[in-house]
Coordinates of C-alpha atoms in Angstrom, one line a residue:
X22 CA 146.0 98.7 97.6
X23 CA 144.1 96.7 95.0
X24 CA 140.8 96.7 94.4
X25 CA 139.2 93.4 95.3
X26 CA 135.7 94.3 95.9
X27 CA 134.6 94.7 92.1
X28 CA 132.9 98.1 92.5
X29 CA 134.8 101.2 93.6
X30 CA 138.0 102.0 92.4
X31 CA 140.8 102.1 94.7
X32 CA 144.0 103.4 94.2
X33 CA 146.7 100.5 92.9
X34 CA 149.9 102.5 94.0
X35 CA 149.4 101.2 97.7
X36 CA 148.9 104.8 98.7
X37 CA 145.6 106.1 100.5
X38 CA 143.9 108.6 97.8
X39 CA 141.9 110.9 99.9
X40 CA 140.7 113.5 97.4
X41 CA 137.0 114.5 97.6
X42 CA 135.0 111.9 95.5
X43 CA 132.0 114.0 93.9
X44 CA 128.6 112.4 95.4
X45 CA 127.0 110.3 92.3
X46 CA 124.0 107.4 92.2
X47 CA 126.6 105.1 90.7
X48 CA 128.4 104.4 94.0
X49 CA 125.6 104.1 95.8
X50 CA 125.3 100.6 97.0
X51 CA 126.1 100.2 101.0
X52 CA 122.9 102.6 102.0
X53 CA 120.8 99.9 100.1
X54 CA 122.2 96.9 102.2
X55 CA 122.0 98.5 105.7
X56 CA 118.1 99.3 104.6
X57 CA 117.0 96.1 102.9
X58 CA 118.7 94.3 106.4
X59 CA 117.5 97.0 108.4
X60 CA 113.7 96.7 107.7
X61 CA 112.5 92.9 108.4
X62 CA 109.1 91.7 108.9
X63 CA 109.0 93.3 111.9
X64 CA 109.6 96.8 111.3
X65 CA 106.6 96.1 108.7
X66 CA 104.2 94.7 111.0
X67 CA 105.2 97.5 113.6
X68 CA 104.1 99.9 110.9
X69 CA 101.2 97.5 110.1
X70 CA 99.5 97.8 113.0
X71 CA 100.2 101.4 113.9
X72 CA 98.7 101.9 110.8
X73 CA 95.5 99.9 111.6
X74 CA 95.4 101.4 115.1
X75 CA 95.8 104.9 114.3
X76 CA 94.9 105.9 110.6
X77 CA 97.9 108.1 109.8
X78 CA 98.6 110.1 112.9
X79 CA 101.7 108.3 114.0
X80 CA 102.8 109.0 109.7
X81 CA 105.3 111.7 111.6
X82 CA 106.9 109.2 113.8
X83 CA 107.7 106.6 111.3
X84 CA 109.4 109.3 109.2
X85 CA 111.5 110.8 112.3
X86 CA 112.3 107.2 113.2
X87 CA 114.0 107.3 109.5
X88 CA 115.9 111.2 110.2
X89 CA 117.3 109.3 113.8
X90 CA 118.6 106.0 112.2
X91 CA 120.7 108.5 109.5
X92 CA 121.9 110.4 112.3
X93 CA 123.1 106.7 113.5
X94 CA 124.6 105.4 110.3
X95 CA 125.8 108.3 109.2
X96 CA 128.5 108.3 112.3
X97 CA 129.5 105.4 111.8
X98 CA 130.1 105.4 108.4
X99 CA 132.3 108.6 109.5
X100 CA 134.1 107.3 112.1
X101 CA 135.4 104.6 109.6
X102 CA 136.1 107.1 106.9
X103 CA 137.7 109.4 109.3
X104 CA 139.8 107.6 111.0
X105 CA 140.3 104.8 109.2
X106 CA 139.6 102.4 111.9
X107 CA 137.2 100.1 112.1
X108 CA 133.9 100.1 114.6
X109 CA 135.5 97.8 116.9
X110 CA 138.4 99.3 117.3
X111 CA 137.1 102.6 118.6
X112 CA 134.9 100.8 121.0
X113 CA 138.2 99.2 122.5
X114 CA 139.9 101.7 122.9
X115 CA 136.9 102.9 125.4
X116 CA 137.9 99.8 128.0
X117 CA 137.4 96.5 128.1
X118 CA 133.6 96.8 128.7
X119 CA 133.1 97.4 125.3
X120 CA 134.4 93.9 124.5
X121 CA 132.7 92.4 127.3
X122 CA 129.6 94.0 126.2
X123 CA 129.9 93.4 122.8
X124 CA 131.0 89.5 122.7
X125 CA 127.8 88.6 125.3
X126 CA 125.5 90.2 122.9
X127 CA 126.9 88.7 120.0
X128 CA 126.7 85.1 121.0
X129 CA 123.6 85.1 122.8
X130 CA 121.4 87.6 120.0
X131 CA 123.3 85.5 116.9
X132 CA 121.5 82.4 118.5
X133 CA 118.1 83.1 119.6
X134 CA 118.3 86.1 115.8
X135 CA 119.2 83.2 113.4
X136 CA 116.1 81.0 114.1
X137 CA 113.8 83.9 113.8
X138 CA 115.6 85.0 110.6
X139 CA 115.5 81.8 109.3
X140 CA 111.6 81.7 110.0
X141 CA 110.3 84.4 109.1
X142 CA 112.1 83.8 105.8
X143 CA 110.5 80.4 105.1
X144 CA 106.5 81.3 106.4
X145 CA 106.1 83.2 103.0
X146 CA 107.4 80.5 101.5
X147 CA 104.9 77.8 102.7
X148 CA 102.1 79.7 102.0
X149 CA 103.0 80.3 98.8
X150 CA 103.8 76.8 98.5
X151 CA 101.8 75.0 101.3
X152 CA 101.9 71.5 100.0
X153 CA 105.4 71.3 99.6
X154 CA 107.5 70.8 103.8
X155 CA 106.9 71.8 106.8
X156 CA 107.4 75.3 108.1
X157 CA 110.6 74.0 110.1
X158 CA 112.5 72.5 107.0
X159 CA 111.5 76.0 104.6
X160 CA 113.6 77.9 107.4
X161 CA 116.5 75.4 107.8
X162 CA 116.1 75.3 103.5
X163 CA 116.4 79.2 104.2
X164 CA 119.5 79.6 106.9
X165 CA 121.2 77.0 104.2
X166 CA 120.6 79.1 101.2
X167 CA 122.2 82.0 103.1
X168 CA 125.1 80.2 104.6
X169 CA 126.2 79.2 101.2
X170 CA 125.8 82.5 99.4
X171 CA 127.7 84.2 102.5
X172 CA 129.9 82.0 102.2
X173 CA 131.4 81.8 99.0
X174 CA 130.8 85.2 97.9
X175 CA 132.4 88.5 98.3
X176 CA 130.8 92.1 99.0
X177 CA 130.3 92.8 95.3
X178 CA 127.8 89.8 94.2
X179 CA 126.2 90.3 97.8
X180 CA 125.7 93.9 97.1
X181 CA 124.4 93.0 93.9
X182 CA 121.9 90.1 94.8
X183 CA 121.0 92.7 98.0
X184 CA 120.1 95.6 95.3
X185 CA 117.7 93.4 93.3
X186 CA 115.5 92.2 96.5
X187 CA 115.4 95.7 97.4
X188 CA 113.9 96.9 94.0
X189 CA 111.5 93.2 94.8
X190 CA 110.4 95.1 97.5
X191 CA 110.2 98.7 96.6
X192 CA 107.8 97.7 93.6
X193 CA 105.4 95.4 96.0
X194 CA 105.2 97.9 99.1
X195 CA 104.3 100.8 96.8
X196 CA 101.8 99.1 94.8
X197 CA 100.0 97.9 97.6
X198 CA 100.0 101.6 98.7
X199 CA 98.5 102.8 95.9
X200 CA 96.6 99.5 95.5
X201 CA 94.5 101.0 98.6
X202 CA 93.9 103.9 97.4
X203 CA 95.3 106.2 100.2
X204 CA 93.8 108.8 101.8
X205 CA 96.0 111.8 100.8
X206 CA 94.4 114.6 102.4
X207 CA 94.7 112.3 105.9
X208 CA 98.2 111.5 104.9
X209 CA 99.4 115.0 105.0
X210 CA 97.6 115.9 108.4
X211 CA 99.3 113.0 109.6
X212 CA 102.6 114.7 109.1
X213 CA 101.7 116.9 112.1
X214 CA 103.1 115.7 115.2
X215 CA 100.5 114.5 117.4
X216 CA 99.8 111.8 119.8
X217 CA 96.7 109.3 119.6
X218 CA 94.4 109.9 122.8
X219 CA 95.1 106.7 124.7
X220 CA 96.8 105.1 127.1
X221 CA 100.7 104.8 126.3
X222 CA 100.5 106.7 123.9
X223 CA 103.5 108.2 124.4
X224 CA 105.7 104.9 125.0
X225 CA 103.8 103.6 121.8
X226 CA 104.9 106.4 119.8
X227 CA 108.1 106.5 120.5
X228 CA 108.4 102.4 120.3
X229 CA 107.6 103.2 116.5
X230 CA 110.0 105.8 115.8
X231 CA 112.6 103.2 117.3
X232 CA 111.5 100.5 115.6
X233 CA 112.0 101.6 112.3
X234 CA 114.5 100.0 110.5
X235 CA 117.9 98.4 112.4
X236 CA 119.4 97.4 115.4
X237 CA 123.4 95.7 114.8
X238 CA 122.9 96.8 111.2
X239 CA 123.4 100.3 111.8
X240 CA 126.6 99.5 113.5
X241 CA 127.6 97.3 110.6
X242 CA 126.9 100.2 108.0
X243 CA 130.8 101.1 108.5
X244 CA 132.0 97.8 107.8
X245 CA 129.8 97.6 104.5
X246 CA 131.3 101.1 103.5
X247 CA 134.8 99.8 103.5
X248 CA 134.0 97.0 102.2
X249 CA 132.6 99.0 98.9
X250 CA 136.5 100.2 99.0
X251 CA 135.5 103.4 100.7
X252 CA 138.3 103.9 103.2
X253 CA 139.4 107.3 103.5
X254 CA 138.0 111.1 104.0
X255 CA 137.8 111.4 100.4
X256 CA 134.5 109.3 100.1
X257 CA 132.4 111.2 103.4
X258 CA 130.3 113.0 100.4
X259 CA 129.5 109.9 98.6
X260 CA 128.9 107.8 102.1
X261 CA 126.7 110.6 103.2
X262 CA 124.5 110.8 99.6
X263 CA 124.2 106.6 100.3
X264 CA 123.1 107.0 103.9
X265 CA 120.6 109.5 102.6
X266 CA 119.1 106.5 100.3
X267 CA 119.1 104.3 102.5
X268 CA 116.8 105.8 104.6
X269 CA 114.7 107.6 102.2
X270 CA 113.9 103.9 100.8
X271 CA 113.7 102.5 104.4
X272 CA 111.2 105.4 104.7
X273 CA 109.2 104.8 101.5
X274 CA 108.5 100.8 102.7
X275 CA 107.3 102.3 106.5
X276 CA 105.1 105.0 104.8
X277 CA 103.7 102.4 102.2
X278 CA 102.9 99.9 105.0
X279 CA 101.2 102.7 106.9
X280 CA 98.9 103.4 104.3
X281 CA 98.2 99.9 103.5
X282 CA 97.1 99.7 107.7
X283 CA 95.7 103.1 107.5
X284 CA 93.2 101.7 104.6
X285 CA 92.9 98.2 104.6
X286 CA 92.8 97.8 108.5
X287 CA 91.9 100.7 110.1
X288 CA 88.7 101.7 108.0
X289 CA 87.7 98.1 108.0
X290 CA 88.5 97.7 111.9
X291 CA 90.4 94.8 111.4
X292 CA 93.4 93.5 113.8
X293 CA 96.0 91.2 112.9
X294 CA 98.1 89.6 115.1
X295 CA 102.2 91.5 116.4
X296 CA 105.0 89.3 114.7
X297 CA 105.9 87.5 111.3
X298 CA 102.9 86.1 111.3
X299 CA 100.3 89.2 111.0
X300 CA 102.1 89.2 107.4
X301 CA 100.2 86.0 106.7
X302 CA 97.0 87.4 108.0
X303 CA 97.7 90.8 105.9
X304 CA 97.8 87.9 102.7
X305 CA 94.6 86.4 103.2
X306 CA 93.1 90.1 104.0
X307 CA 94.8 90.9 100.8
X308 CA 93.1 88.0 98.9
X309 CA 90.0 88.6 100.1
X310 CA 89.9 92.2 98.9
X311 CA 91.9 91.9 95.8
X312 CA 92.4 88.5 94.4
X313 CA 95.0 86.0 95.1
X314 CA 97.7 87.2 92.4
X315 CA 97.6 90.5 94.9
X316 CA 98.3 88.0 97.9
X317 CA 100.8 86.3 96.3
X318 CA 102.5 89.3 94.9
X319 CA 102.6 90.3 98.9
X320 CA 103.9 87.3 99.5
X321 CA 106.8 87.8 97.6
X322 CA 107.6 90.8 98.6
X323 CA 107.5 89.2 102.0
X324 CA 110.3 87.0 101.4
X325 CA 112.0 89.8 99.8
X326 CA 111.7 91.4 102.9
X327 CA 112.6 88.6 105.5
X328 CA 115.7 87.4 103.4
X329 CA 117.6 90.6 102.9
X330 CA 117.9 90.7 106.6
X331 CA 119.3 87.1 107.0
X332 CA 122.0 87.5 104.4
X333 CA 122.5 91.1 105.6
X334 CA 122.9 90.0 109.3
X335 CA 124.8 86.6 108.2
X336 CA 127.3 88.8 106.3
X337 CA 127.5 92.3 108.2
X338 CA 127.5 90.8 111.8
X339 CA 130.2 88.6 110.6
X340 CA 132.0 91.3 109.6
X341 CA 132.0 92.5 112.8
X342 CA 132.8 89.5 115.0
X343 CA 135.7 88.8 112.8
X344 CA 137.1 92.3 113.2
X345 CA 136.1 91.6 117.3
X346 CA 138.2 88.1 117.3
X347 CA 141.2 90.1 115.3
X348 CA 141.2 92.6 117.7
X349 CA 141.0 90.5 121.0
X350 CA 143.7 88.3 119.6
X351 CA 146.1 90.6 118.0
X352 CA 145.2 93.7 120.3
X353 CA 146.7 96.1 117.2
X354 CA 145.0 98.6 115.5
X355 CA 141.8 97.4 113.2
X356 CA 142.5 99.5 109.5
X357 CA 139.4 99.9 106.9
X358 CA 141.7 98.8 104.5
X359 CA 141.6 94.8 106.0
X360 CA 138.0 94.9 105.3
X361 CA 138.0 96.5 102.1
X362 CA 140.4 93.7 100.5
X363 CA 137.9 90.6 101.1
X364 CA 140.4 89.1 103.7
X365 CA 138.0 89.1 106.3
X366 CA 135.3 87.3 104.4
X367 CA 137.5 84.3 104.0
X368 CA 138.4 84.1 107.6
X369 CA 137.8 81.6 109.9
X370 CA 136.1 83.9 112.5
X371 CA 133.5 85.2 109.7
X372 CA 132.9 81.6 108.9
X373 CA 132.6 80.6 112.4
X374 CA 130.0 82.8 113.4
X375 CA 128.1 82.5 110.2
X376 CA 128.2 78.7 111.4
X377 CA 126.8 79.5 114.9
X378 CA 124.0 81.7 113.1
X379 CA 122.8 79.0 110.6
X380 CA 123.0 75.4 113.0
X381 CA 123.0 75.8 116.8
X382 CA 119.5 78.1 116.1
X383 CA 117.8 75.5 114.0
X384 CA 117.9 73.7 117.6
X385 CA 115.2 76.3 118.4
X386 CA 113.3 75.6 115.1
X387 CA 111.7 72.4 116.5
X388 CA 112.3 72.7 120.6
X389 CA 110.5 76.6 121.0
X390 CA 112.5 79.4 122.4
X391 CA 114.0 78.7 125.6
X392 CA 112.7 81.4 128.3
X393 CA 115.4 82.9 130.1
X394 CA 117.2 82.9 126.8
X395 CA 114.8 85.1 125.2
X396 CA 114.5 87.6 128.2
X397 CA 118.2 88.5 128.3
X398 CA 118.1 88.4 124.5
X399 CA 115.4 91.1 124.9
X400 CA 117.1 92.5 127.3
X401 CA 120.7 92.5 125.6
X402 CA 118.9 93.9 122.3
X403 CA 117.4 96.7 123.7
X404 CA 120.6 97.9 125.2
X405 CA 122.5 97.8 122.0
X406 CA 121.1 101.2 120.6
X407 CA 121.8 102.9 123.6
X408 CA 124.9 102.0 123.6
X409 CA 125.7 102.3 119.9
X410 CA 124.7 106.6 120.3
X411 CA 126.2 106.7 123.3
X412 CA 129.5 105.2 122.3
X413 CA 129.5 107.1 118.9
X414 CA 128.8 110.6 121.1
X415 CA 132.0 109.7 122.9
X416 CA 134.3 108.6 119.8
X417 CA 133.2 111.7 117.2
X418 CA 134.2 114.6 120.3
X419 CA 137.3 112.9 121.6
X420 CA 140.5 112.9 120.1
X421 CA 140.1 110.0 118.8
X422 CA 138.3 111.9 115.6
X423 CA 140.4 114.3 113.7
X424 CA 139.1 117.6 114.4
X425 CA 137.3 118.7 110.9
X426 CA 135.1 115.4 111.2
X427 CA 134.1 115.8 114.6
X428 CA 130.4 115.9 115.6
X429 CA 128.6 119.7 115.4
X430 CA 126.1 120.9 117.0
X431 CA 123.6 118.8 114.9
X432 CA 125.3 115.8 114.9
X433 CA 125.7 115.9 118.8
X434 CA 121.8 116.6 118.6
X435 CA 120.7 114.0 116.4
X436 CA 122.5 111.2 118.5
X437 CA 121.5 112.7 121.7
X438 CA 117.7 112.6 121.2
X439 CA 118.9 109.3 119.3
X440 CA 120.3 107.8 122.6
X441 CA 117.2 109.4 125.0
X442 CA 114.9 107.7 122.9
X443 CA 116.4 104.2 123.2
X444 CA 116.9 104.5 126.5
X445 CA 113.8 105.4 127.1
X446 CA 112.7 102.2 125.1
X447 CA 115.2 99.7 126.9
X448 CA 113.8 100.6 130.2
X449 CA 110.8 99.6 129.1
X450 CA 111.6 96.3 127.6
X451 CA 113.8 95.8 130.5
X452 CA 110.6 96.6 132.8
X453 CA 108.1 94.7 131.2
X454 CA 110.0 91.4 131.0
X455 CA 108.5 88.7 133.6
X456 CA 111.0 88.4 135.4
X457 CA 109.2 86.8 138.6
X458 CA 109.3 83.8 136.3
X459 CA 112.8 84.1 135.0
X460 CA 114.3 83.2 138.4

């Protein structure tokens, strides 16, 4: 097969090359993707305010959150390397409530996900530049910007453009953790795992270690993989020294952000608010203590931050529902090899639903989010890492796996206490949504 993604050599002969690839830093390049989309504003504020509300006692659930999320990635990206199939395909061949499940939460979290993407991209960008539009035209400005690049460009330049935001953001969430001056004594004693003496306690820990870093993405980590040209058992070493990356970065922008609430907010006693915007608020905290280049460095980082997860969701979810539409209308098997040679970023289901993640959302951009809408989005998206573990338990011990890539006893663990834990956490959203005033 040719090589059409511009990074990874593939064989030319139109054979499938399987031989052990030795693991080096010059393939890495997936792992950075699935963390830069992985870890949005969100996962920052999360981190934010655990930080401000606990010091650094919860510093040992942010970096477990990290070891579940590989355990997460890490099948996937085996199941696609194993088998040679694609995500998708393995969750068909489970029954048709896959599909079901699957195309529901696809439509209804692409809809209410693009207008959130979309602004918490742009609110960095108007207070950078506050003079400039309103808040509503920065995030359509922002869902066009990523449409295009999607659009016209393949895996290799969106690797590349991915890479560089991640090195924006490395550089700006460790310098504002040493910019505080951390408390590494208090640090270390907050590897030890104990719970802060409140109420919820519990639930709140184990909302962080959840939070960190993906939902869809980790599902799309596969797709990226193959994408690189990695389609065969010959790259599991190389997939697994990515992974690895991915979520020691992913763990070095929680732990920074920790430190920065740990410091900044908790010793001061200051609250900002949940959401995008307690960013803002962290920028005028930030200006306040250490100038306004500091703020605006933030700030940067910020967009950094936001952006990486639309174009990562715009292009890896995509990915996905292209591969779901090919499978539902040609009901053959889905081959890692499709994927690697670009056809699927040229299709018309890729383009269509990176179409209903930029416009029908911007609808929400100027009318508010539509109630009901967002409770079963909430709803939908809280189910969708319960199922990912438990559908990736099922796959890796069936037959379905060839036996030397099966889950062992650590694997089986992993994603286990991986599905528990979001179960545990979708019973909860699911409980505390209002649903006397949904109906």
């Amino acid at each position: 097969m040719a090589d059409t993604t511009g990074n990874t050599a593939v064989p030319q002969t139109g054979e499938t090359d399987s031989r052990p690839r030795k693991s080096s830093w010059r393939y890495i390049g997936p792992g950075i993707v699935v963390a830069a989309t992985g870890v949005g504003a969100g996962d920052l504020v999360a981190t934010l305010i655990a930080g401000s509300n606990f010091g650094y006692t919860l510093l040992w659930a942010a970096i477990i959150g990290c070891l579940v999320k590989i355990s997460l990635a890490e099948a996937a990206g085996r199941w696609h390397l194993a088998t040679g199939r694609t995500l998708f395909d393995g969750w068909a061949s489970l029954g048709r409530w896959t599909t079901w499940f699957f195309a529901v939460y696809v439509v209804i979290w692409g809809f209410v996900y693009g207008a959130a993407a979309m602004s918490s991209s742009a609110l960095p960008l108007q207070a950078l530049f506050p003079d400039v539009m309103d808040l509503e035209w920065w995030a359509i400005a922002c869902g066009l910007v990523g449409l295009v690049f999607v659009w016209f460009n393949k895996y290799a330049v969106f690797e590349k453009v991915m890479t560089v935001l991640v090195g924006v953001m490395f550089v700006v969430t460790v310098y504002l953790a040493i910019r505080v001056t951390p408390n590494l004594a208090d640090a270390f004693a907050g590897l030890l795992p104990v719970l802060p003496d409140e109420k919820d306690s519990i639930l709140n820990t184990l909302g962080l270690i959840g939070g960190v870093g993906g939902t869809i993405t980790l599902a799309a980590y596969g797709y990226w993989v193959n994408a690189k040209g990695w389609t065969n058992t010959g790259w599991m070493k190389v997939m697994r020294l990515d992974n690895r990356v991915a979520y020691a970065t992913t763990g070095v922008f929680v732990i920074a952000m920790l430190f920065v609430g740990a410091e900044l907010l908790h010793s001061a006693n200051v609250a900002i608010a949940k959401g995008d915007k307690g960013l803002i608020q962290l920028g005028d905290i930030l200006a306040d203590e250490y100038g306004t280049a500091t703020a605006k460095f933030f700030l940067i980082g910020f967009f950094a931050t936001s952006f990486t997860s639309l174009i990562g969701v715009w292009h890896g979810v995509s990915l996905m529902f292209a591969d779901f539409v090919t499978r539902y209308r040609e009901r053959g098997e889905l081959r890692g090899e499709e994927v690697a040679s670009g056809e699927r970023e040229r299709s018309w289901p890729f383009r269509a639903y990176l179409l209903w993640l930029t416009f029908p959302p911007m609808v929400l951009l100027f009318q508010g989010e539509p109630f009901r809408l967002i409770i079963i989005y909430g709803v939908l998206g809280a189910a969708f890492l319960p199922f990912l573990a438990g559908t990736l338990i099922w796959l890796l011990n069936s037959s379905r796996t060839p036996g030397q890539w099966r889950n062992g006893p650590v694997s089986n663990a992993m994603l286990a206490i991986a599905g528990l834990l979001f179960l545990v956490l979708c019973v909860k959203q699911i409980w505390d949504q209002p649903w006397s005033e949904f109906f």
